[in-house]
Short mmCIF file of C-alpha atoms and ligand atoms in Angstrom, two decimals:
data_model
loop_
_atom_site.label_atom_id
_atom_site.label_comp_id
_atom_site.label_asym_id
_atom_site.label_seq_id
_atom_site.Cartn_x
_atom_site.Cartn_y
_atom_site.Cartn_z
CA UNK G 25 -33.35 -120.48 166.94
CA UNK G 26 -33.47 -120.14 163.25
CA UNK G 27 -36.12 -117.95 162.12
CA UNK G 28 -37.03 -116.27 158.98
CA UNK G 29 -36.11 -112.37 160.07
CA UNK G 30 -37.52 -110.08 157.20
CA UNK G 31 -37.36 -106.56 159.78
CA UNK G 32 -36.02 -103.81 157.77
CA UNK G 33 -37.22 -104.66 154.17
CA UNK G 34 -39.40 -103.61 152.50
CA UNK G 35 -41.82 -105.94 149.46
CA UNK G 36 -43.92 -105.13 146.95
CA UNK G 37 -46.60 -106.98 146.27
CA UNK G 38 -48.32 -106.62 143.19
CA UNK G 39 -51.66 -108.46 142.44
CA UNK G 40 -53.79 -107.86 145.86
CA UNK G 41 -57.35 -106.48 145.50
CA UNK G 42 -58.89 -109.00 148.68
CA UNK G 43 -58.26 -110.91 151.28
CA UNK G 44 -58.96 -114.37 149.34
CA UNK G 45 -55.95 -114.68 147.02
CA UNK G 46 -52.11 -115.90 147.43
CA UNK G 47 -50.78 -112.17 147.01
CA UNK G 48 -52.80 -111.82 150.20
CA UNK G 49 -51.48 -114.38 152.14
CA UNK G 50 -47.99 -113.54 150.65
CA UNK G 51 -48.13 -110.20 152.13
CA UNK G 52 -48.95 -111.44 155.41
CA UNK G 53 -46.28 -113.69 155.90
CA UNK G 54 -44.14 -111.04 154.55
CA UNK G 55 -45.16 -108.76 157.62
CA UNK G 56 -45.05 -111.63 160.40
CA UNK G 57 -41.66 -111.92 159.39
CA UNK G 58 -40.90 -108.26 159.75
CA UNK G 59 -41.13 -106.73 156.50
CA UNK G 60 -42.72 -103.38 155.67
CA UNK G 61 -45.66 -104.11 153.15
CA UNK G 62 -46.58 -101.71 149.84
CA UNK G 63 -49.17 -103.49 147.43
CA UNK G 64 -50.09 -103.04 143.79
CA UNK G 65 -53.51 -103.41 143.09
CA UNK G 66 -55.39 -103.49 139.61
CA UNK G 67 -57.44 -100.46 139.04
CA UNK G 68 -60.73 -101.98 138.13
CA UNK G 69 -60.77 -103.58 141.76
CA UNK G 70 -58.94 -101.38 143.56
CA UNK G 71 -62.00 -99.31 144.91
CA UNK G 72 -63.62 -102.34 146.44
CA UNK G 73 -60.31 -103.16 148.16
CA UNK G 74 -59.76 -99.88 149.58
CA UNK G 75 -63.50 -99.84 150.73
CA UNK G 76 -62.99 -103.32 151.94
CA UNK G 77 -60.08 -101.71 154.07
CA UNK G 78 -61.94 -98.90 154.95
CA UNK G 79 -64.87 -100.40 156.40
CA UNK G 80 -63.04 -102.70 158.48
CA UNK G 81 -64.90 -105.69 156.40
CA UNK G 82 -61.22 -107.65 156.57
CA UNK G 83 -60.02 -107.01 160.18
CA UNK G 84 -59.55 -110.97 161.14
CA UNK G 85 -57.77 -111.42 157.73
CA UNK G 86 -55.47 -108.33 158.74
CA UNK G 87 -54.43 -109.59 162.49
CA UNK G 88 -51.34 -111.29 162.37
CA UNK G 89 -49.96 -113.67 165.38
CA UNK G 90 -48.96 -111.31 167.49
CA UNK G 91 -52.11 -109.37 167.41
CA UNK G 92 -50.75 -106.43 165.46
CA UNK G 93 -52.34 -105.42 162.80
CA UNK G 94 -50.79 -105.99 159.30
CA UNK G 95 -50.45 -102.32 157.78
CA UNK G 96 -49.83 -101.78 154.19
CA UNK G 97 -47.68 -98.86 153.63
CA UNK G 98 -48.48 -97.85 150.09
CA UNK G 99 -51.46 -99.14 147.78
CA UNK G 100 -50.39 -98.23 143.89
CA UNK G 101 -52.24 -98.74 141.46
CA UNK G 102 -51.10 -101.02 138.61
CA UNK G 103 -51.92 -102.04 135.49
CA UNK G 104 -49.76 -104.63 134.28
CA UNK G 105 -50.59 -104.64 130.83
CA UNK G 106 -48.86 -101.19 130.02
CA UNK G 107 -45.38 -100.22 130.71
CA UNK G 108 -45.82 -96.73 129.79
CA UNK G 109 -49.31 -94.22 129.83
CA UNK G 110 -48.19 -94.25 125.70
CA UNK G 111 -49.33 -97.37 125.40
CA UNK G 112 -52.66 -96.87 127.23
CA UNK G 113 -55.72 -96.76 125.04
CA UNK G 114 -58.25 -94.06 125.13
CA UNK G 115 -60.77 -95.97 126.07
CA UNK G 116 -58.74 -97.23 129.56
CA UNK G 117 -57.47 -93.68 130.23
CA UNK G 118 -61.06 -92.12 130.31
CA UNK G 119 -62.34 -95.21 132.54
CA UNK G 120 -63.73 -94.06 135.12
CA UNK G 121 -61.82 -96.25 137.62
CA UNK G 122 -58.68 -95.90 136.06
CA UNK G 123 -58.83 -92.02 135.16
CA UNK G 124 -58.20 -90.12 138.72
CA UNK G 125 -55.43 -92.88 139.44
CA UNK G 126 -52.07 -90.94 137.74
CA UNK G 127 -49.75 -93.27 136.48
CA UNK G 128 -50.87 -96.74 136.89
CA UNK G 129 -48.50 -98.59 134.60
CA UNK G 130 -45.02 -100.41 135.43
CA UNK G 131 -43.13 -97.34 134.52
CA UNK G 132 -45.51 -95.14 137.04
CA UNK G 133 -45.41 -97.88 139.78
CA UNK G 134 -41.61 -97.12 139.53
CA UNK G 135 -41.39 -93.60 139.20
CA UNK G 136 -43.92 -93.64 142.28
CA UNK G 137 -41.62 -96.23 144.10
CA UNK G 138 -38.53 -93.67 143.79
CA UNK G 139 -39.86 -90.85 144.47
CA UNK G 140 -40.86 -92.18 148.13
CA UNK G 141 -38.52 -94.40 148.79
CA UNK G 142 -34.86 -93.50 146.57
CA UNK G 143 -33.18 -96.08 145.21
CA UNK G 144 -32.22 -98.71 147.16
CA UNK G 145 -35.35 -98.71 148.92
CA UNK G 146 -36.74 -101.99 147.51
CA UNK G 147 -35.84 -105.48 149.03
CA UNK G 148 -38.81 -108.09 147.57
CA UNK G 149 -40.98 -108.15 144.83
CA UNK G 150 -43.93 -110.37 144.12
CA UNK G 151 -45.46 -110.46 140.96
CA UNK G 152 -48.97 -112.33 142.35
CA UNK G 153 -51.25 -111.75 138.94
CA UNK G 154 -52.78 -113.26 135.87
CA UNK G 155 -55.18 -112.59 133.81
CA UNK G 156 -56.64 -113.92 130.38
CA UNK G 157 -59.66 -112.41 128.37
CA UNK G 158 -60.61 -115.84 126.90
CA UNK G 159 -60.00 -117.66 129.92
CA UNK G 160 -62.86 -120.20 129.18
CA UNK G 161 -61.60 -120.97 125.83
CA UNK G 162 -59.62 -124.28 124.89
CA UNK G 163 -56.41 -123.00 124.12
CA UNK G 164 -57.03 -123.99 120.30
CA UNK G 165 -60.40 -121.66 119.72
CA UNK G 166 -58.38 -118.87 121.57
CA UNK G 167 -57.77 -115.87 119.77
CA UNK G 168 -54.45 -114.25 118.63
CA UNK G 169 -55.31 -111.17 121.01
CA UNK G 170 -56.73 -113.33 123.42
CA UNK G 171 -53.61 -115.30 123.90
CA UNK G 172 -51.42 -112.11 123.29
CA UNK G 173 -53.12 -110.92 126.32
CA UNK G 174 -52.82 -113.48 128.62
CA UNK G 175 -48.83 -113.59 127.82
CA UNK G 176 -48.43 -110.01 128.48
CA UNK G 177 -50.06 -110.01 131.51
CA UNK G 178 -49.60 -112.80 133.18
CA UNK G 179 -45.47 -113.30 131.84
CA UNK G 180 -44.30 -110.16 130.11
CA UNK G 181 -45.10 -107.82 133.30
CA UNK G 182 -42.99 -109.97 135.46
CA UNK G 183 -39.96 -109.33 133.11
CA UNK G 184 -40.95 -105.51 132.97
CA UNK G 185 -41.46 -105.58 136.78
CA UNK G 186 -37.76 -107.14 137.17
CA UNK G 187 -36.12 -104.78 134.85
CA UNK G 188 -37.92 -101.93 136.37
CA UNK G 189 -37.58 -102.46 139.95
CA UNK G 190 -34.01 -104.14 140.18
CA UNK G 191 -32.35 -101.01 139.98
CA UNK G 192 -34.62 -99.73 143.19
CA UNK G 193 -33.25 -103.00 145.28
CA UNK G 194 -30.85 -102.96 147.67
CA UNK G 195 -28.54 -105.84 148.03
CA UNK G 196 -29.67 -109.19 148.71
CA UNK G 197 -32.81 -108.22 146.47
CA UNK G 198 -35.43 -111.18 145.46
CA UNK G 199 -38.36 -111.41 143.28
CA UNK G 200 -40.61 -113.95 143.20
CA UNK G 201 -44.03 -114.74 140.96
CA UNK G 202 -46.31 -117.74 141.30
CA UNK G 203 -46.64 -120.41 138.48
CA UNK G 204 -49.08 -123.13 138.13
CA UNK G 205 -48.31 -126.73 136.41
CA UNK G 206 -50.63 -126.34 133.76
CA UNK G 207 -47.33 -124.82 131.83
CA UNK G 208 -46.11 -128.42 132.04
CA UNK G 209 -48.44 -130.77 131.72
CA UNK G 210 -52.13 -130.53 130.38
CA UNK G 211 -54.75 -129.24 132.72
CA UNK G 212 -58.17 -129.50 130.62
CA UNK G 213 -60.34 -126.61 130.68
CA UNK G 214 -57.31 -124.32 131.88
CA UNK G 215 -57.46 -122.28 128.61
CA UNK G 216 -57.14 -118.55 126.64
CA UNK G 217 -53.24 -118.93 126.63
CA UNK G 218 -53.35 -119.08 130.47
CA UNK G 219 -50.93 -122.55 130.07
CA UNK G 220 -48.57 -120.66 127.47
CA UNK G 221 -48.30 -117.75 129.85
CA UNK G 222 -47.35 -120.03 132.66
CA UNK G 223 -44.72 -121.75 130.70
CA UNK G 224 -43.46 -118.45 129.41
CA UNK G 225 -43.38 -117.70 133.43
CA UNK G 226 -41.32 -120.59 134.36
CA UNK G 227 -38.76 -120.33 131.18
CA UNK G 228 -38.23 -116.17 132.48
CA UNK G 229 -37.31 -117.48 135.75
CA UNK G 230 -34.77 -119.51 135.15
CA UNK G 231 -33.41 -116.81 132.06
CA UNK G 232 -33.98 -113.52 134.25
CA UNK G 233 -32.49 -115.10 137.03
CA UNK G 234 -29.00 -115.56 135.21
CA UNK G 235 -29.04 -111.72 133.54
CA UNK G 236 -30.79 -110.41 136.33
CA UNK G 237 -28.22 -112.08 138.72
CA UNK G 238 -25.38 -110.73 136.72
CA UNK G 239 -26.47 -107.21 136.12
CA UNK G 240 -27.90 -106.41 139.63
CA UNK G 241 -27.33 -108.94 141.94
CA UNK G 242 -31.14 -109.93 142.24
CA UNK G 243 -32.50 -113.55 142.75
CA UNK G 244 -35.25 -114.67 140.58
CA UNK G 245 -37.63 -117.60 141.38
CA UNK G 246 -41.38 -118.84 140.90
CA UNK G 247 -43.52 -120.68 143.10
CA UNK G 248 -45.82 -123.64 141.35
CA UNK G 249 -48.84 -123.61 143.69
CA UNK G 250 -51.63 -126.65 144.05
CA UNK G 251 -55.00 -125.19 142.99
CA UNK G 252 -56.74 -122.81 145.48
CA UNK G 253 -60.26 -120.99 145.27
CA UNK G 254 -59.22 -117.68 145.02
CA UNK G 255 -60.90 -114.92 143.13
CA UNK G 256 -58.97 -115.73 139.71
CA UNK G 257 -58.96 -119.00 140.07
CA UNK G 258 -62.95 -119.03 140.39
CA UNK G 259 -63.41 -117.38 137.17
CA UNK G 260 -61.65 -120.13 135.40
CA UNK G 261 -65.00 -122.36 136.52
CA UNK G 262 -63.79 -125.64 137.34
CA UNK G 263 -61.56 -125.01 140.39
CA UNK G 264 -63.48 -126.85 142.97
CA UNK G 265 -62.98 -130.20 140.64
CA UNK G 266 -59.43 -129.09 140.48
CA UNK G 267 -59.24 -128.93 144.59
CA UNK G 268 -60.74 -132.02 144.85
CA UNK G 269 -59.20 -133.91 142.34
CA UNK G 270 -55.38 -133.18 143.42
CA UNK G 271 -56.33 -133.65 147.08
CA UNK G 272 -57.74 -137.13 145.88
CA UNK G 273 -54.64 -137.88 144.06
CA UNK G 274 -51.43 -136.49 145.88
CA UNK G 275 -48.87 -137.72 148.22
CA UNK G 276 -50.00 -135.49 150.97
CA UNK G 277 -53.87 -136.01 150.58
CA UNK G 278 -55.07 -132.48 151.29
CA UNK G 279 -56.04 -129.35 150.26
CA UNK G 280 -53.25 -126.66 150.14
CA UNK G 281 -54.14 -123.55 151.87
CA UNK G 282 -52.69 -119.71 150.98
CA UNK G 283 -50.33 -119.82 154.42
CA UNK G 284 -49.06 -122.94 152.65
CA UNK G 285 -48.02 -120.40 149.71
CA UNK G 286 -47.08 -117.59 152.17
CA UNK G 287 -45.04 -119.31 154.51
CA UNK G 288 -42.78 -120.97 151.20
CA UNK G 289 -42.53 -117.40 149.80
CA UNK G 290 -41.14 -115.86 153.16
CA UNK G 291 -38.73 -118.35 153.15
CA UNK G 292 -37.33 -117.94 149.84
CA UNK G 293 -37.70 -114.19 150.22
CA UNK G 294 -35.85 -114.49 152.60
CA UNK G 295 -31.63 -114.10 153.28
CA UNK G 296 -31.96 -118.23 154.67
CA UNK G 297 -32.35 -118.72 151.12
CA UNK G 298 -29.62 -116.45 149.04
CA UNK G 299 -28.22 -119.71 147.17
CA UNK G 300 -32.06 -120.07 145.67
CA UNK G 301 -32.64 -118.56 142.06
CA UNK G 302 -33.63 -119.62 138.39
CA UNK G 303 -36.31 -121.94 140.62
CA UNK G 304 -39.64 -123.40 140.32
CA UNK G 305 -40.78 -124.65 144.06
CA UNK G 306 -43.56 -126.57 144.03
CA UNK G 307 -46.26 -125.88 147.04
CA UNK G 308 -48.52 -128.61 145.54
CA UNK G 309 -48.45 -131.43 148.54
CA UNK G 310 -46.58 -133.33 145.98
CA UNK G 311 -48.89 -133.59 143.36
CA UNK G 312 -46.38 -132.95 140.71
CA UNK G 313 -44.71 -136.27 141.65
CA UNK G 314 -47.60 -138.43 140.77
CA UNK G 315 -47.60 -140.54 137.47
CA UNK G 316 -51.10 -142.10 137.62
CA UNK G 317 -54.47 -141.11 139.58
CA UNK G 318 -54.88 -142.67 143.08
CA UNK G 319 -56.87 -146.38 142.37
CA UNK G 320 -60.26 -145.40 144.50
CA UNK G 321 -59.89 -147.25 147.93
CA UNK G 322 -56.08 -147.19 148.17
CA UNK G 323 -54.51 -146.06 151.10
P1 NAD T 8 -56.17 -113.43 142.89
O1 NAD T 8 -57.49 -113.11 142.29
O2 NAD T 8 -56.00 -113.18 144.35
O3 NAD T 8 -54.98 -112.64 142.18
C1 NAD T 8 -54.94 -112.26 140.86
C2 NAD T 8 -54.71 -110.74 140.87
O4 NAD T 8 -54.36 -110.32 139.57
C3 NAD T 8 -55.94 -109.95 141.29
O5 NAD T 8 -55.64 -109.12 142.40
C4 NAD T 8 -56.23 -109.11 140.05
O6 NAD T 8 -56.78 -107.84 140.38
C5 NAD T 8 -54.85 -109.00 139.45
N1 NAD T 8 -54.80 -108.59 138.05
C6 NAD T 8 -55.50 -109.10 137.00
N2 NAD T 8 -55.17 -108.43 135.89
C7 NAD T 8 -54.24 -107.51 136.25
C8 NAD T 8 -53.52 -106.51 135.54
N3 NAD T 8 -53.70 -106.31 134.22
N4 NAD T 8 -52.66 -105.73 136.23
C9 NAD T 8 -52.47 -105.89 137.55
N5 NAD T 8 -53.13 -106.82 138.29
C10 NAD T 8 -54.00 -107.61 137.62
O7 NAD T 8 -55.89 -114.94 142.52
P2 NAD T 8 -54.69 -115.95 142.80
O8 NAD T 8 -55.21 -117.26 142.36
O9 NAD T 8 -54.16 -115.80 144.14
O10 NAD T 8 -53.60 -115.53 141.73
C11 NAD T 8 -52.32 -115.06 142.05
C12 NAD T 8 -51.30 -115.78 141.19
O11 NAD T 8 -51.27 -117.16 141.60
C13 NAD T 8 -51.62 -115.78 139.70
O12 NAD T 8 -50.42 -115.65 138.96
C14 NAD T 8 -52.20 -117.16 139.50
O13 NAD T 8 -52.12 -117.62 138.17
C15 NAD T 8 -51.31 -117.95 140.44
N6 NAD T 8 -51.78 -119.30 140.77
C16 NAD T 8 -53.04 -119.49 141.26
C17 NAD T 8 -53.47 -120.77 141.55
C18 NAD T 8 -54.85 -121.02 142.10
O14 NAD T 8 -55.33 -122.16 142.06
N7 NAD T 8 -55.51 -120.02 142.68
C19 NAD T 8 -52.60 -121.88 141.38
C20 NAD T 8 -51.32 -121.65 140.89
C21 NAD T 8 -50.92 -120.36 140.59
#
């Protein structure tokens, strides 16, 4: 039977702080299939997660099929905005969540990565995380910081996370990040730079997956997920119109759900798919296809 058989690697997923998000449900197909599970989690919401974990407050998100419970090995913490602590403000250094948490940039996460598991200890990474100060702004009121922001979190990290972390991966070694299609095509309302970033996302992949190819051996792709209600998404304010809408309007007339996202990123994690890289998969139920909106009544 051909089955995807991830037992003896090990991923890390950056961008989990709940149980609600695709990093989430990333991580747990990740572990059904075998692999061993470290997470990188943003500082401001890493206490609730940890408390969240703590308390037991996620325990039927944690069982997987067997019954097992999904384990994560290591939580980091990880601010993708910095590469180095020299680029940290003040202000973010004396924070009170981020100040008893060492070195929480890309650089850190790496250091930290070595140091407990040598180099070629490293077979997936999964760059799960946006994030854009102005959000809620059309695109053309955002601000010059505001869209610098967005890009540098939500694009630049996953080039500093590849360039970082290759060198850690043993052979065979994949990344993956997760892309959205208002980087192609106009989502209103989807604003602060959030669109740029995801082009910028899409372009890297197919770029970083030729020099990263070359230089380490790595594979390099993107997922383009339909719209889900996850924490993020939420804040943008409109996402239950975006569910609904797509649903209404796509070849496969439902919802998507995280496993959808999870169970596509195992795969091409995964050795089945070693000839995948420089790709954009959509997990969309085809929306992507569609030229024109659904006529109300049609079939
Ligand atoms: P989510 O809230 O689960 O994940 C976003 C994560 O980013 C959070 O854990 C947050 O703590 C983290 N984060 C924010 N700023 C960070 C920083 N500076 N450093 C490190 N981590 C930071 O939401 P999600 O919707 O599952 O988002 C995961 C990815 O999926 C994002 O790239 C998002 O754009 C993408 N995506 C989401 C949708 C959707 O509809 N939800 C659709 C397509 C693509």
């Amino acid at each position: 039977m051909l089955s995807i058989d991830l037992s003896g690697k090990r991923a890390l997923v950056a961008g989990v702080s709940d149980d609600a998000g695709f990093g989430f449900a990333i991580a747990k197909a990740l572990a059904e299939a075998g692999a061993t599970v470290c997470l990188g989690s943003w500082p401001p919401a890493l206490g609730i997660f940890t408390k969240l974990l703590e308390r037991g407050k996620i325990e039927d998100s944690l069982r997987l099929s067997d019954g097992r419970r999904m384990e994560f090995e290591r939580i980091y913490p990880l601010d993708a905005a910095f590469d180095a602590m020299a680029d940290v403000p003040a202000d973010i250094k004396e924070n009170k969540r981020y100040k008893e948490q060492g070195d929480f940039t890309i650089n850190g996460l790496t250091d930290r990565l070595r140091a407990d598991f040598g180099d070629g200890g490293l077979d997936i990474v999964v760059h799960s995380l946006a994030n854009a100060p102005e959000v809620r702004s059309p695109l053309v009121d955002t601000s010059r910081q505001g869209y610098l922001a967005a890009v540098s979190v939500s694009a630049y990290s996953n080039i500093a996370l590849v360039r970082s972390l290759a060198p850690l991966m043993r052979e065979g070694g994949a990344f993956l990040s997760l892309s959205y299609m208002a980087g192609e095509r106009v989502i209103p309302g989807y604003g602060g730079g959030m669109s740029s970033a995801k082009a910028a996302l899409e372009a890297d992949t197919r770029t970083l997956a030729f020099e990263a190819g070359r230089r380490w051996g790595v594979r390099v792709n993107a997922i383009s997920a339909g719209p889900w209600a996850s924490r993020a998404a939420t804040a943008i304010g409109f996402i239950q119109t975006m569910i609904s809408y797509t649903s209404a309007n796509s070849p496969l007339p439902r919802c998507i759900e995280a496993t959808d996202v999870g169970g596509t990123a195992a795969f091409l994690l995964s050795p089945l798919a070693r000839a995948i890289t420089g790709s954009v998969v959509y997990v969309d139920n085809g929306y992507h296809a569609m030229g024109m909106a659904v006529p109300e009544g049609s079939a």
